[in-house]
Short mmCIF file of C-alpha atoms in Angstrom, two decimals:
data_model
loop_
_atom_site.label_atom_id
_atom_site.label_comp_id
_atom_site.label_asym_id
_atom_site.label_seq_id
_atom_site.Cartn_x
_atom_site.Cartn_y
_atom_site.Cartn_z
CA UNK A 28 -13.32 32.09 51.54
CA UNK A 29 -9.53 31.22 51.76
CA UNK A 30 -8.04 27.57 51.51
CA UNK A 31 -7.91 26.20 55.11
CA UNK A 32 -5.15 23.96 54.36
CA UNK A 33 -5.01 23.11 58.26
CA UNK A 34 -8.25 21.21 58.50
CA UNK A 35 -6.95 18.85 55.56
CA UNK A 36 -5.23 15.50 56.77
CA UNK A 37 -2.06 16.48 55.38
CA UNK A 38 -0.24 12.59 56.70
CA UNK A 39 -2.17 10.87 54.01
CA UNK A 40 -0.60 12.58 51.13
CA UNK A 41 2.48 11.95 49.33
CA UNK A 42 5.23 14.50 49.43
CA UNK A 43 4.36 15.57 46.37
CA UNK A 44 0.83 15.83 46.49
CA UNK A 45 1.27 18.03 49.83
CA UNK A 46 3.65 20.54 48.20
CA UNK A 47 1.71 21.29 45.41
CA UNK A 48 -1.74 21.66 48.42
CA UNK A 49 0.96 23.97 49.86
CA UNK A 50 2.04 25.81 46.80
CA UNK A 51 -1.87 26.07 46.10
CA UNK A 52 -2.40 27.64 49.29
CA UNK A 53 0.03 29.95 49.26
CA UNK A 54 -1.34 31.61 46.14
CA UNK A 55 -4.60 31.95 47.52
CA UNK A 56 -3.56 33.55 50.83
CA UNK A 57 -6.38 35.11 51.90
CA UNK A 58 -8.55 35.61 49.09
CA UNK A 59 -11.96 34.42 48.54
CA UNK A 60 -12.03 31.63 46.22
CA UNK A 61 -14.55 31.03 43.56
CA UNK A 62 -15.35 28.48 41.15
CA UNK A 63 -13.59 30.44 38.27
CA UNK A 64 -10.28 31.17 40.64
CA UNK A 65 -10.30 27.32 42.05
CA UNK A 66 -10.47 26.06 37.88
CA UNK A 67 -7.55 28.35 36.99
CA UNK A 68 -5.21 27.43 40.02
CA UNK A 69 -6.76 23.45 39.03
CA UNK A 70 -4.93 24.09 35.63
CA UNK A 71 -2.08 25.70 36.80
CA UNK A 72 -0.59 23.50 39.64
CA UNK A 73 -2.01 20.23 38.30
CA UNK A 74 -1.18 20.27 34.42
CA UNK A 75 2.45 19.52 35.13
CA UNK A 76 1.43 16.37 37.11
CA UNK A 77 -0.25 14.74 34.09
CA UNK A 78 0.97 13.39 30.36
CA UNK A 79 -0.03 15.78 27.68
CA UNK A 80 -2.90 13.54 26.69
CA UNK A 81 -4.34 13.91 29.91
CA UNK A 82 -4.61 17.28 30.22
CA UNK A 83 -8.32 17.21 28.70
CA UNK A 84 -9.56 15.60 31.83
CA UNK A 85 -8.83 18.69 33.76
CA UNK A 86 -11.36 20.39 31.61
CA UNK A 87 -14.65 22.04 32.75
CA UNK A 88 -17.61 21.98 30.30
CA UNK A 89 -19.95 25.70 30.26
CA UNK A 90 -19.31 27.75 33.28
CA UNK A 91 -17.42 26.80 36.24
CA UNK A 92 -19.02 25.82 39.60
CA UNK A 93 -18.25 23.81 42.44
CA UNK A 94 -20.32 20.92 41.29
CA UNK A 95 -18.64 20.96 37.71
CA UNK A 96 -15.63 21.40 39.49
CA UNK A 97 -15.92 18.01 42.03
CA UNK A 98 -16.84 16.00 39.01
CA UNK A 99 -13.16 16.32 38.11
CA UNK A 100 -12.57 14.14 40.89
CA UNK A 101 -14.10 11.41 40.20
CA UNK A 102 -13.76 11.53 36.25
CA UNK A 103 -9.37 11.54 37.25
CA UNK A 104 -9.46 8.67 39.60
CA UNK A 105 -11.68 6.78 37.43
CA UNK A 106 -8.74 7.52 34.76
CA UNK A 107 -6.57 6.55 36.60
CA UNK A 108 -7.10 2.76 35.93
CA UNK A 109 -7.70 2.16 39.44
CA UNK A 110 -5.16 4.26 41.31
CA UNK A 111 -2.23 2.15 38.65
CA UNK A 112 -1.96 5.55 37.54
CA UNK A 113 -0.09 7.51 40.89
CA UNK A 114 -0.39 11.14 38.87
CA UNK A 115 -4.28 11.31 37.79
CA UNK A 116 -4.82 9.67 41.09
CA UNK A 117 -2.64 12.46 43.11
CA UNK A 118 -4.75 15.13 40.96
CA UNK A 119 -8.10 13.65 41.45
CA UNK A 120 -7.08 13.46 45.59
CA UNK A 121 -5.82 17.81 45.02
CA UNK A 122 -8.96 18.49 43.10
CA UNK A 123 -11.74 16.84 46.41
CA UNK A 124 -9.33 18.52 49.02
CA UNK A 125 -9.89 22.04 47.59
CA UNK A 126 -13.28 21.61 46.50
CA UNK A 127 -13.43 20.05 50.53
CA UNK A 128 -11.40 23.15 52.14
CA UNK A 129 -12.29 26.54 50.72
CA UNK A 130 -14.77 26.42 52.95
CA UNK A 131 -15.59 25.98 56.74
CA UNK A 132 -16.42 23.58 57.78
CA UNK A 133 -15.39 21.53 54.81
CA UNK A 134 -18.46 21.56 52.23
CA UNK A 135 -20.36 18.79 53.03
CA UNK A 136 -20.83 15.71 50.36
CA UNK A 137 -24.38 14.16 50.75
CA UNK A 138 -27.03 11.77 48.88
CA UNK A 139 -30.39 11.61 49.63
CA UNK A 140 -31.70 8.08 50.68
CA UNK A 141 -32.73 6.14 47.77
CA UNK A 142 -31.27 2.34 47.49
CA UNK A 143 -30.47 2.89 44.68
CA UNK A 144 -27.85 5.59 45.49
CA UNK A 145 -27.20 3.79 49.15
CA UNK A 146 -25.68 0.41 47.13
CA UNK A 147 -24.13 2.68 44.72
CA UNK A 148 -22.06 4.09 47.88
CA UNK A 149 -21.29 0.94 49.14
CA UNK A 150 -20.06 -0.39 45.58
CA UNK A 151 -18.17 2.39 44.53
CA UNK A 152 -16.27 2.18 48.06
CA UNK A 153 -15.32 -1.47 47.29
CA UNK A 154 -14.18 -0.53 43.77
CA UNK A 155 -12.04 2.47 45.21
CA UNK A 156 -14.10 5.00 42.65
CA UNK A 157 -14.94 8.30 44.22
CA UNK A 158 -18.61 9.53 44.16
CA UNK A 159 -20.29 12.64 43.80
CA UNK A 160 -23.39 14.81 43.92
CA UNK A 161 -24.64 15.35 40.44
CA UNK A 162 -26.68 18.95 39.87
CA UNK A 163 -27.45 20.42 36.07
CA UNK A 164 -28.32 24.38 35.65
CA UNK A 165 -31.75 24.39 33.86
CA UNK A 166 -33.00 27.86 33.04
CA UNK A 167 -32.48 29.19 36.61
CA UNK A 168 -32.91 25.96 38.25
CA UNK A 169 -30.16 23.98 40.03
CA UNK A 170 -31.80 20.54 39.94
CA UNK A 171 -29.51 17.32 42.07
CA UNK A 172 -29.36 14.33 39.58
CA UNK A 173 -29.85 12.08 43.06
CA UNK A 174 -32.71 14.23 44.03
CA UNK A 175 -35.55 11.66 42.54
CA UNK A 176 -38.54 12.64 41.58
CA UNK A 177 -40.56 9.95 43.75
CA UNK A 178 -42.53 8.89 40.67
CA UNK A 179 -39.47 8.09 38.13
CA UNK A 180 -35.97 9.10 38.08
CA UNK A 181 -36.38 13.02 37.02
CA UNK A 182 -34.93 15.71 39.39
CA UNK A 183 -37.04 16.58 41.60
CA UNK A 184 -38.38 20.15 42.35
CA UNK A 185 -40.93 20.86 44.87
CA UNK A 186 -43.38 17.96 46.93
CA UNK A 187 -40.60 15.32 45.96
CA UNK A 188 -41.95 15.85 41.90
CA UNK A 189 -40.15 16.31 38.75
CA UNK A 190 -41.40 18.94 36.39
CA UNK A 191 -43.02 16.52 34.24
CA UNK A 192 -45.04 14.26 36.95
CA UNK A 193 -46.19 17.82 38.81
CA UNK A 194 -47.63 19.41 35.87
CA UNK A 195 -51.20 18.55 33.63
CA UNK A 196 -50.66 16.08 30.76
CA UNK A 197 -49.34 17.08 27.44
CA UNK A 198 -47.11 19.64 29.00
CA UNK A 199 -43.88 18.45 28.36
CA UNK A 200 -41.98 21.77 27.49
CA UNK A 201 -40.05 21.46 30.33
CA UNK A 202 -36.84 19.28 31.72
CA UNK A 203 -37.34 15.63 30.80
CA UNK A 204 -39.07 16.63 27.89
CA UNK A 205 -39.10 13.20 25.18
CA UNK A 206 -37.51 10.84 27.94
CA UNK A 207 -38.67 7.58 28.59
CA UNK A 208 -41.19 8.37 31.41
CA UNK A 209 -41.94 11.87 30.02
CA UNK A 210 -45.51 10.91 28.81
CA UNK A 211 -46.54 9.38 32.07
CA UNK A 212 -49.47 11.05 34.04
CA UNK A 213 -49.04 12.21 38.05
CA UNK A 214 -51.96 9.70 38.54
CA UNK A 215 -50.19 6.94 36.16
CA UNK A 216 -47.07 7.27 38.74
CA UNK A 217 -49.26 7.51 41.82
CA UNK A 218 -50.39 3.91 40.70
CA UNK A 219 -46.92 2.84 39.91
CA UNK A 220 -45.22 3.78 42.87
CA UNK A 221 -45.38 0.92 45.07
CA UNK A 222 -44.78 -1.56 42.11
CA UNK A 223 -42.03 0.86 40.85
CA UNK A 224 -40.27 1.02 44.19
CA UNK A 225 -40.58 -2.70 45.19
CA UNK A 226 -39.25 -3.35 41.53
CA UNK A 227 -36.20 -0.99 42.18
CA UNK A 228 -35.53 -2.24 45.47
CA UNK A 229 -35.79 -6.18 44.08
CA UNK A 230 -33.62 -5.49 41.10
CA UNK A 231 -30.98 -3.10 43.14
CA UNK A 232 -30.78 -5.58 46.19
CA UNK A 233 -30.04 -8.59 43.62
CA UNK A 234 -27.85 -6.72 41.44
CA UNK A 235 -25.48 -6.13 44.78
CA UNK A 236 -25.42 -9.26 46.05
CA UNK A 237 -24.62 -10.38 42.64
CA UNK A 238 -21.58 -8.34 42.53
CA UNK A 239 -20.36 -9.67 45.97
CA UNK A 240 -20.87 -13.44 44.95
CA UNK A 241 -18.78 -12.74 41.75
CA UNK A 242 -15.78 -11.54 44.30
CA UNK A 243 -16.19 -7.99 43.35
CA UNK A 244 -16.09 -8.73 39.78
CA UNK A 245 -18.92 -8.13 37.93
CA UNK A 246 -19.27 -4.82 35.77
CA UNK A 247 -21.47 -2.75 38.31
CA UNK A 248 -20.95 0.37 37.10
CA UNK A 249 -21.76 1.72 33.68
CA UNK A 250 -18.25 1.50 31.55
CA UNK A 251 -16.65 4.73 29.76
CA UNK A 252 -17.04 1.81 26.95
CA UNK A 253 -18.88 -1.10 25.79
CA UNK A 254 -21.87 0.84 26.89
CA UNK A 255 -24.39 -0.86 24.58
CA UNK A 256 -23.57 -4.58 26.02
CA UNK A 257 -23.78 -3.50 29.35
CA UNK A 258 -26.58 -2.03 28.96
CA UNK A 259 -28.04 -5.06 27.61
CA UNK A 260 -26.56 -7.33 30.12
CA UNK A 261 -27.03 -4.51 33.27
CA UNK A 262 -30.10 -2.69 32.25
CA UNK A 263 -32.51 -5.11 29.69
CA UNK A 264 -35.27 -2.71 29.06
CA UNK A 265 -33.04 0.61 29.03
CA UNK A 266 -30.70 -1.60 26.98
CA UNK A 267 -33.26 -2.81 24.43
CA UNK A 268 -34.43 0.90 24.14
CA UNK A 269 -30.88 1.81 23.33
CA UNK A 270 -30.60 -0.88 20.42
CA UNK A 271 -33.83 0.30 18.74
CA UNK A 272 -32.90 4.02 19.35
CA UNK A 273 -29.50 4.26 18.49
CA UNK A 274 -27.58 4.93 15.05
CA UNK A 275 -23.84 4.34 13.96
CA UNK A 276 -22.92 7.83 13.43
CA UNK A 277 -24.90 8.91 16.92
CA UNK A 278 -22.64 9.17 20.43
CA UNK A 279 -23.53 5.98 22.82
CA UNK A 280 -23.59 8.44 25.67
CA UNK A 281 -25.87 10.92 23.90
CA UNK A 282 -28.58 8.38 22.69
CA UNK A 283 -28.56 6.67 26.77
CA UNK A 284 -28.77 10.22 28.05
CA UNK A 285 -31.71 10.86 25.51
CA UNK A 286 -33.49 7.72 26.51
CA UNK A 287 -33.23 8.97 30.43
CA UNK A 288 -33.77 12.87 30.02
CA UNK A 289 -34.59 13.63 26.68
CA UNK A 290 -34.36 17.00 25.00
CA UNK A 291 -31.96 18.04 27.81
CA UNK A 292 -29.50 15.27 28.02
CA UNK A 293 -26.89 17.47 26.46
CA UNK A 294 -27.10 19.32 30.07
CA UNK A 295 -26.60 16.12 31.63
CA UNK A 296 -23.92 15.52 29.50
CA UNK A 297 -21.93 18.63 30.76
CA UNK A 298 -22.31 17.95 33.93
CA UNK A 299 -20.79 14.16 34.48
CA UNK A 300 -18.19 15.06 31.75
CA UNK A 301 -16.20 11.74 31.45
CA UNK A 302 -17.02 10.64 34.71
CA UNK A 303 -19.85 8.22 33.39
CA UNK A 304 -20.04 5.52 36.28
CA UNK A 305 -21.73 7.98 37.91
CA UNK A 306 -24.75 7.16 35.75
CA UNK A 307 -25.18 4.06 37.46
CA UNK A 308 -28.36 4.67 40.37
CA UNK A 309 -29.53 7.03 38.05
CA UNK A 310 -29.99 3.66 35.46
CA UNK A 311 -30.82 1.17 38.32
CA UNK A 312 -33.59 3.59 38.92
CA UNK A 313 -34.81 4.06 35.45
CA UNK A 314 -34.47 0.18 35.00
CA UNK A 315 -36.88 -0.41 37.99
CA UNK A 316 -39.05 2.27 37.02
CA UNK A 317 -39.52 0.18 33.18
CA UNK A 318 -39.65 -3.24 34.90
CA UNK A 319 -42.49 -1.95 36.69
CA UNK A 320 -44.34 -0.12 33.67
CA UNK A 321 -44.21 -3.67 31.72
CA UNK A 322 -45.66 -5.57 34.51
CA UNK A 323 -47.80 -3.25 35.62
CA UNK A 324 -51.56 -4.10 36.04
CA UNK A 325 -53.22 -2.79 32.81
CA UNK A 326 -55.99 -1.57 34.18
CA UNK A 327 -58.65 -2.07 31.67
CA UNK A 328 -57.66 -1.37 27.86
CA UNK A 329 -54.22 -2.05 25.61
CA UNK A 330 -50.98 -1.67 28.03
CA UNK A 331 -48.94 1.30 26.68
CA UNK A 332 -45.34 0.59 25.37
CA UNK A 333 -42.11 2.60 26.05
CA UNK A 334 -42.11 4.91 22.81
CA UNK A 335 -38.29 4.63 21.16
#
């Protein structure tokens, strides 16, 4: 489908940041644009709007899609040190509007309703940070980051279940295979559930009130840096998993995305590029899902500890 530069709010831009939409539309006329065709003209019109050390954040990891695409948004406005920077900001705002208006009506940005994901929202819109659907290409799966599994924080597939929490024990060759919760029976999370949600809902609700009380300044969302202290200050048990699991020479990111997904964090990886506040309900989740696996009722026998 073409750009339908008429259904975007043109008033809110700057001058600048409408001539380029305009110059953007123009080239499109009235071809269909793809993922591959909306990357290139990304490159084209908005390299010139950024210093030369910024041009790596206009870069798309693996093939282009839409999703990989909109994660350019957020990862330039986070960049742009809170809007100080007018340029990444202006790019960031270019990059949403096409990803909004090559289709009709606009494509529609949604999360599903977890509270987790709900304060997210509301945090993010205090902090000015935009926010996006998350969705990683497994074999040929499209699996939504947000899409919980309802037993732990896994995609989810089919009946609201991960790979790992619909399948028999000991069958772990799938996504999620080594994470945190990856050893957990369906009947383990059936009897964790209510704990686990009331956990995540306790933790979530505090954590946002928290941030309000401090006058919008406490770190909510997980830092492009630093990421080992917040994680021990934000996220306790994911934090004290990170300490015991991670090495000197080993990427911060990599070892937190190994702790949450496992074998496939890489995938992960790809898909937030350097947009890594977006990793926050996903770890307010996982947090609440731990809380409640260390408190849990033992139910006769030794109580299992989360493997490092």
């Amino acid at each position: 489908m073409p750009f339908y530069l008429e259904d975007a709010n043109l008033s809110l831009l700057t001058e600048l940041e409408a001539s380029v939409l305009r110059a953007i539309a123009d080239e499109i006329g009235e071809n269909v644009v793809n993922p591959s065709m909306a990357l290139t003209l990304i490159r084209r019109f908005l390299t010139p709007l950024l210093a030369a050390e910024q041009h790596d954040l206009l870069r798309v990891v693996g093939q282009p899609s839409w999703d990989r695409i909109h994660t350019l948004y957020p990862q330039l406005a986070f960049a742009s040190n809170k809007g100080a920077d007018r340029q990444l900001l202006a790019a960031a705002t270019l990059v949403h509007l096409l990803f909004l208006h090559t289709t009709r009506p606009p494509r529609d940005v949604q999360f599903p309703p977890f509270v987790e994901l709900s304060s997210f929202r509301r945090v993010a819109g205090y902090l000015k940070l935009p926010v996006v659907p998350l969705s990683v290409q497994v074999g040929e799966h499209q699996l939504d980051l947000y899409k919980f599994c309802q037993y732990c924080w896994l995609p989810a597939r089919a009946r609201d279940l991960c790979a790992l929490h619909s399948i028999k024990p000991g069958n772990l060759g799938r996504f999620g295979k080594q994470s945190a919760c990856g050893y957990t029976t369906q009947k383990q999370g059936q009897r964790l559930k209510e704990l686990f949600n009331g956990c995540t809902h306790a933790f979530v609700s505090q954590e946002e009130l928290d941030f309000h009380e401090s006058d919008f300044a406490l770190p909510f969302m997980l830092p492009p840096s630093g990421l080992a202290a917040w994680l021990l200050e934000r996220r306790p048990f994911i934090g004290g998993m990170f300490a015991q699991r991670h090495t000197p020479e080993a990427n911060p990111l990599d070892t937190l995305l190994s702790i949450l997904y496992g074998s496939q964090g890489d995938l992960v990886a790809e898909s937030i590029g350097g947009a890594v506040h977006l990793l926050t309900p996903i770890t307010a989740r996982a947090e609440g899902w731990m809380t409640a696996w260390n408190v849990r009722p033992s139910h006769g026998g030794n109580r299992r500890k989360l493997s490092v």
